Short mmCIF file of C-alpha atoms in Angstrom, two decimals:
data_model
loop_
_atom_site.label_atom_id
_atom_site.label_comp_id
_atom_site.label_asym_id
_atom_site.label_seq_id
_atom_site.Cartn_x
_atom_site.Cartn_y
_atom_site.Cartn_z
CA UNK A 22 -5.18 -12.41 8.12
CA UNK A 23 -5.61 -9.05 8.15
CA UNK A 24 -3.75 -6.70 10.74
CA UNK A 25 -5.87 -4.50 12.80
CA UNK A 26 -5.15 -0.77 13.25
CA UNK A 27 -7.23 1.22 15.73
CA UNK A 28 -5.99 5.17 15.08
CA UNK A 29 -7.54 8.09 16.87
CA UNK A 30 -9.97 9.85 13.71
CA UNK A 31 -8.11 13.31 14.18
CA UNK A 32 -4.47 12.55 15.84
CA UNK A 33 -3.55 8.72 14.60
CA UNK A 34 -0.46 7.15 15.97
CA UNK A 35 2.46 7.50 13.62
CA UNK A 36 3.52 4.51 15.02
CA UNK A 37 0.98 2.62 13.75
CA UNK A 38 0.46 4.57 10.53
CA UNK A 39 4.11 3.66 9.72
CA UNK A 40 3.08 -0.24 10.25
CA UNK A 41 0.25 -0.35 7.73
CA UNK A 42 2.63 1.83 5.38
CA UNK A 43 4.81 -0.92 5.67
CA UNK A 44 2.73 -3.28 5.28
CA UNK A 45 1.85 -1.21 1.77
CA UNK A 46 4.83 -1.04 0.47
CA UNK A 47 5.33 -5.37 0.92
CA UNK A 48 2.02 -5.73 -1.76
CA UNK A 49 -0.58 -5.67 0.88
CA UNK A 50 -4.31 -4.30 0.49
CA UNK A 51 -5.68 -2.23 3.20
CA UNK A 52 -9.02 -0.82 4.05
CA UNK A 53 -8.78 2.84 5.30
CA UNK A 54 -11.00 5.87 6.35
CA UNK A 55 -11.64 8.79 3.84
CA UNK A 56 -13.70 11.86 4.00
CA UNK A 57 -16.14 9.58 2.17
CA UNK A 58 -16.55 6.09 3.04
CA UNK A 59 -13.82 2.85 3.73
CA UNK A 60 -11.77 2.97 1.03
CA UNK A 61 -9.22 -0.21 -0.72
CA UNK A 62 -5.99 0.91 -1.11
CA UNK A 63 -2.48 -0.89 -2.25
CA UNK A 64 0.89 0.38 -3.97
CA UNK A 65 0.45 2.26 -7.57
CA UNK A 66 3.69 -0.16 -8.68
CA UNK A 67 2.03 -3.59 -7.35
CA UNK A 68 0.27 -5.61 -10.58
CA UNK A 69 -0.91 -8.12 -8.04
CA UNK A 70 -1.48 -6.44 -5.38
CA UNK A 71 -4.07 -3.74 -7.84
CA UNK A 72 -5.66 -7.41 -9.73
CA UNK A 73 -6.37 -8.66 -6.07
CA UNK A 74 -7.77 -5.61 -5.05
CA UNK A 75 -10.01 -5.42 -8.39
CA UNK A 76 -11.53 -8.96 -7.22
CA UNK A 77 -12.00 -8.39 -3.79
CA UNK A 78 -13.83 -5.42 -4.66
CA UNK A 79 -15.59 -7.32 -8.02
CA UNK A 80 -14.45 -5.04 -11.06
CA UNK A 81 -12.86 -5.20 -14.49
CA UNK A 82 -10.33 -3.37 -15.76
CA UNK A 83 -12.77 -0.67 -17.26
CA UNK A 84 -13.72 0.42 -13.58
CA UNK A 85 -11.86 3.86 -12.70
CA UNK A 86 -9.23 3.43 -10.01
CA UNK A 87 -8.38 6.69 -8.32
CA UNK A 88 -4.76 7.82 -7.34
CA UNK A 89 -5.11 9.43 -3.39
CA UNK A 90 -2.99 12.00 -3.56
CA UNK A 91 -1.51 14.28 -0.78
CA UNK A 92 -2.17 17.67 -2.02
CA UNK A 93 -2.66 19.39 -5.65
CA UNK A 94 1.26 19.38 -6.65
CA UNK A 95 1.64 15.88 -6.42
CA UNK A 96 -1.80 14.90 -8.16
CA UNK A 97 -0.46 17.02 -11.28
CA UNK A 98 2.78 14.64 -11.51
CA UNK A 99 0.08 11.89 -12.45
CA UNK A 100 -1.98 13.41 -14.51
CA UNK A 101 -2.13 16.22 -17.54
CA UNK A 102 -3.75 19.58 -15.71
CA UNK A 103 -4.06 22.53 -17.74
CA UNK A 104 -5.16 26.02 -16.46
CA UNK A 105 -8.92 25.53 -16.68
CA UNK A 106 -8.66 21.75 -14.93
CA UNK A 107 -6.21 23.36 -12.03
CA UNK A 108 -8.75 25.98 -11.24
CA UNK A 109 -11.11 23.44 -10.75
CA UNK A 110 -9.47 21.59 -8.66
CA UNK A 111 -8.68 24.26 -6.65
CA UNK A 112 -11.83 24.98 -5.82
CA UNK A 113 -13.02 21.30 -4.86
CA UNK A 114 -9.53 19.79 -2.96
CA UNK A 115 -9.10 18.23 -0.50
CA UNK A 116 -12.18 17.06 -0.36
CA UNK A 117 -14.95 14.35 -1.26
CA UNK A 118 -14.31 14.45 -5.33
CA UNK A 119 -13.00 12.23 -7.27
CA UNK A 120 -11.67 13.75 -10.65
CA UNK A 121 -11.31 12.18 -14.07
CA UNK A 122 -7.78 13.38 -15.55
CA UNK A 123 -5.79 11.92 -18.52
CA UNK A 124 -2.52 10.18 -17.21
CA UNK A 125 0.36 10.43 -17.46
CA UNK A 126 3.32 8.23 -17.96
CA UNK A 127 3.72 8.11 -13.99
CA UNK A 128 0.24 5.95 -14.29
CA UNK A 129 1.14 2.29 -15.25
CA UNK A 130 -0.69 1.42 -18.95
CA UNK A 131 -2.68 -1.53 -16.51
CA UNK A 132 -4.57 0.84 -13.97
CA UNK A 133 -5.74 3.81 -16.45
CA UNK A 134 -8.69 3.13 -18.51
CA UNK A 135 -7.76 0.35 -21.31
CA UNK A 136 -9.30 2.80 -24.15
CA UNK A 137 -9.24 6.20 -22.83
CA UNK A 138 -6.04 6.83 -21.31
CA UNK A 139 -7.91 8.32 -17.70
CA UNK A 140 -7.23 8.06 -14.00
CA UNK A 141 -9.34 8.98 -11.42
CA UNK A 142 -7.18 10.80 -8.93
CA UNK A 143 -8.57 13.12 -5.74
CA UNK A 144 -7.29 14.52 -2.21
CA UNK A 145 -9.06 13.67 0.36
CA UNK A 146 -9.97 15.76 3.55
CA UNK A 147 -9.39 13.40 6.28
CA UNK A 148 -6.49 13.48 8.77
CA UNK A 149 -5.83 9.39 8.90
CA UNK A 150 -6.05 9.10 5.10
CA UNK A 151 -3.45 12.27 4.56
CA UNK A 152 -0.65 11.05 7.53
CA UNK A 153 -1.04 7.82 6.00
CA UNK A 154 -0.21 8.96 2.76
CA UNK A 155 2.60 10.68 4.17
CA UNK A 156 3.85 7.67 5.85
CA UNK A 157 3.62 5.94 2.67
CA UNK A 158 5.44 8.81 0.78
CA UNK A 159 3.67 8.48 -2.13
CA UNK A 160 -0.13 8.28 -3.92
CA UNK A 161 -1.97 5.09 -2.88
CA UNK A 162 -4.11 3.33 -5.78
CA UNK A 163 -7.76 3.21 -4.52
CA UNK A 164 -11.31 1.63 -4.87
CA UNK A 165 -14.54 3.00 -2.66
CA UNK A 166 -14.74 -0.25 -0.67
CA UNK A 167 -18.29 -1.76 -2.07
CA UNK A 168 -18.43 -5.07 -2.22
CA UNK A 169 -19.30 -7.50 -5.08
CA UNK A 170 -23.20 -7.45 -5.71
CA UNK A 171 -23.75 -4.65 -3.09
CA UNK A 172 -24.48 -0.44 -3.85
CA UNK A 173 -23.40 1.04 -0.52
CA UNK A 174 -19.69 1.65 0.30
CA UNK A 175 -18.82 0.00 4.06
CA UNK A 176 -17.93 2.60 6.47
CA UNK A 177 -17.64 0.17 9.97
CA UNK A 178 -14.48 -0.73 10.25
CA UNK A 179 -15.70 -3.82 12.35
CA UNK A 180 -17.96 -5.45 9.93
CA UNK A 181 -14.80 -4.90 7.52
CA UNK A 182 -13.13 -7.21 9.77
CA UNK A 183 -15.78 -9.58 9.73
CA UNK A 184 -16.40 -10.00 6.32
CA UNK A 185 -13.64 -9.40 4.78
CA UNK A 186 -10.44 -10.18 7.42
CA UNK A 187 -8.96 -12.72 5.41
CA UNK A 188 -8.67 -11.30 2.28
CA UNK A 189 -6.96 -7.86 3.43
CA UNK A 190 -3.59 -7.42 4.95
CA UNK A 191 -4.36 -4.16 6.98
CA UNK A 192 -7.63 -2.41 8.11
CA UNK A 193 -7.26 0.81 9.43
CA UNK A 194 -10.07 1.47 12.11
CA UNK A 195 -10.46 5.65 12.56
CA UNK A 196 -14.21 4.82 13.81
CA UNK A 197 -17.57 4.87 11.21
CA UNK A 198 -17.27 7.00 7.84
CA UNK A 199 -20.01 8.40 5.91
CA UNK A 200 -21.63 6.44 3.99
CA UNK A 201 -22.01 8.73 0.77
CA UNK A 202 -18.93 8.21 -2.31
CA UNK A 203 -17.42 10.90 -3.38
CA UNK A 204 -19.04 12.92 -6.28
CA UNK A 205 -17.08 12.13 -9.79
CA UNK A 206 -16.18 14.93 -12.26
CA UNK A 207 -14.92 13.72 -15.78
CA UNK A 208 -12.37 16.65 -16.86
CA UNK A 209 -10.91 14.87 -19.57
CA UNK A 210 -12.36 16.60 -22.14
CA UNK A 211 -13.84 20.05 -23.23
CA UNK A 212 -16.19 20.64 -20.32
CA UNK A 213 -16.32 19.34 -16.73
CA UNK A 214 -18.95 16.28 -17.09
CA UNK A 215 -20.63 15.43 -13.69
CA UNK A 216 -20.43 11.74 -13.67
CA UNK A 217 -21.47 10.54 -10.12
CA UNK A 218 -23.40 12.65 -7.59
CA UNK A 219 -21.83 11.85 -4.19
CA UNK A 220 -20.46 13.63 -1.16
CA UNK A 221 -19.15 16.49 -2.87
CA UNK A 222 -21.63 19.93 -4.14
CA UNK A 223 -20.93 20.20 -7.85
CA UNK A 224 -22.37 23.95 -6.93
CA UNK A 225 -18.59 23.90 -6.34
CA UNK A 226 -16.84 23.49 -9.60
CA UNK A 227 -20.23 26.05 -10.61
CA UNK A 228 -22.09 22.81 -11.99
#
């Protein structure tokens, strides 16, 4: 049974934030506000903790996780950024983007891409997410919280609890999100490649 969070959107409690941290850290799955929609999150380290999140949230292995990240310097400890990448991300963090990197040996084998070696890793621009991640004191493995069979991410924290109580350990309730996902940009290769056209402008990164 899931424990229930109610933060303030722009000033959370510490208090609490420290809780679902916590509760983090001990192999839970939480659902938590970003600057896009509700998002799943659980420890990078956890193999069960990422496999349940990957049912409750109906993917394979082949679907991109993304690493939330607290600024720029620690996103670039999980994942290879050269020059051209770096100015990139400059331009589009924090913010709604989600960003398609090659990992790095920080990135356990089991949540990169089984082929390609990729991670999708952002920063998000909301307050709760970021003093959450700072409670936490580290990246948080994610998932846009859509649910098995359905095409638009959940952004009331209340129907969260109604559907889905059970199978989390912590919701985080910071009032509705947007709806939109974030907007995906593969950078793994040559040239940015837009992938998914979501929150974020790709007028941006100048696509």
């Amino acid at each position: 049974m899931a424990q229930y969070f109610e933060v303030h959107p722009e000033n959370p409690q510490p208090r609490l934030l420290k809780q679902a941290a916590q509760i983090l850290h001990g192999g839970g799955i939480a659902a938590i506000p970003t600057d896009s929609s509700y998002a799943l999150v659980c420890h990078l380290d956890d193999k069960t903790a990422a496999e349940n999140m990957r049912r409750i949230r109906g993917v394979d292995d082949k679907h991109h996780l993304t690493l939330l990240c607290r600024d720029l310097s620690e996103l670039a400890g999980y994942a290879r950024v050269d020059n051209r990448q770096y100015r990139l991300l400059k331009l589009a963090t924090p913010g709604p983007f989600t960003f398609i990197l090659q990992a790095t040996k920080e990135v356990p084998r089991r949540v990169s891409h089984p082929s390609r070696r990729t991670i999708g890793l952002r920063v998000p621009d909301h307050a709760v997410t970021q003093a959450l991640l700072d409670a936490f004191g580290e990246p948080l493995l994610a998932t846009t919280f859509i649910p098995p069979g359905e095409s638009e991410p959940l952004n009331d924290p209340q129907q969260i609890r109604e559907r889905f109580e059970k199978q989390l350990h912590a919701i985080v309730d910071a009032g509705a999100c947007t709806m939109q996902p974030t907007t995906v940009v593969d950078l793994s290769g040559e040239a940015a490649v837009l992938v998914r056209l979501g929150r974020g402008a790709p007028a941006a990164l100048g696509l």
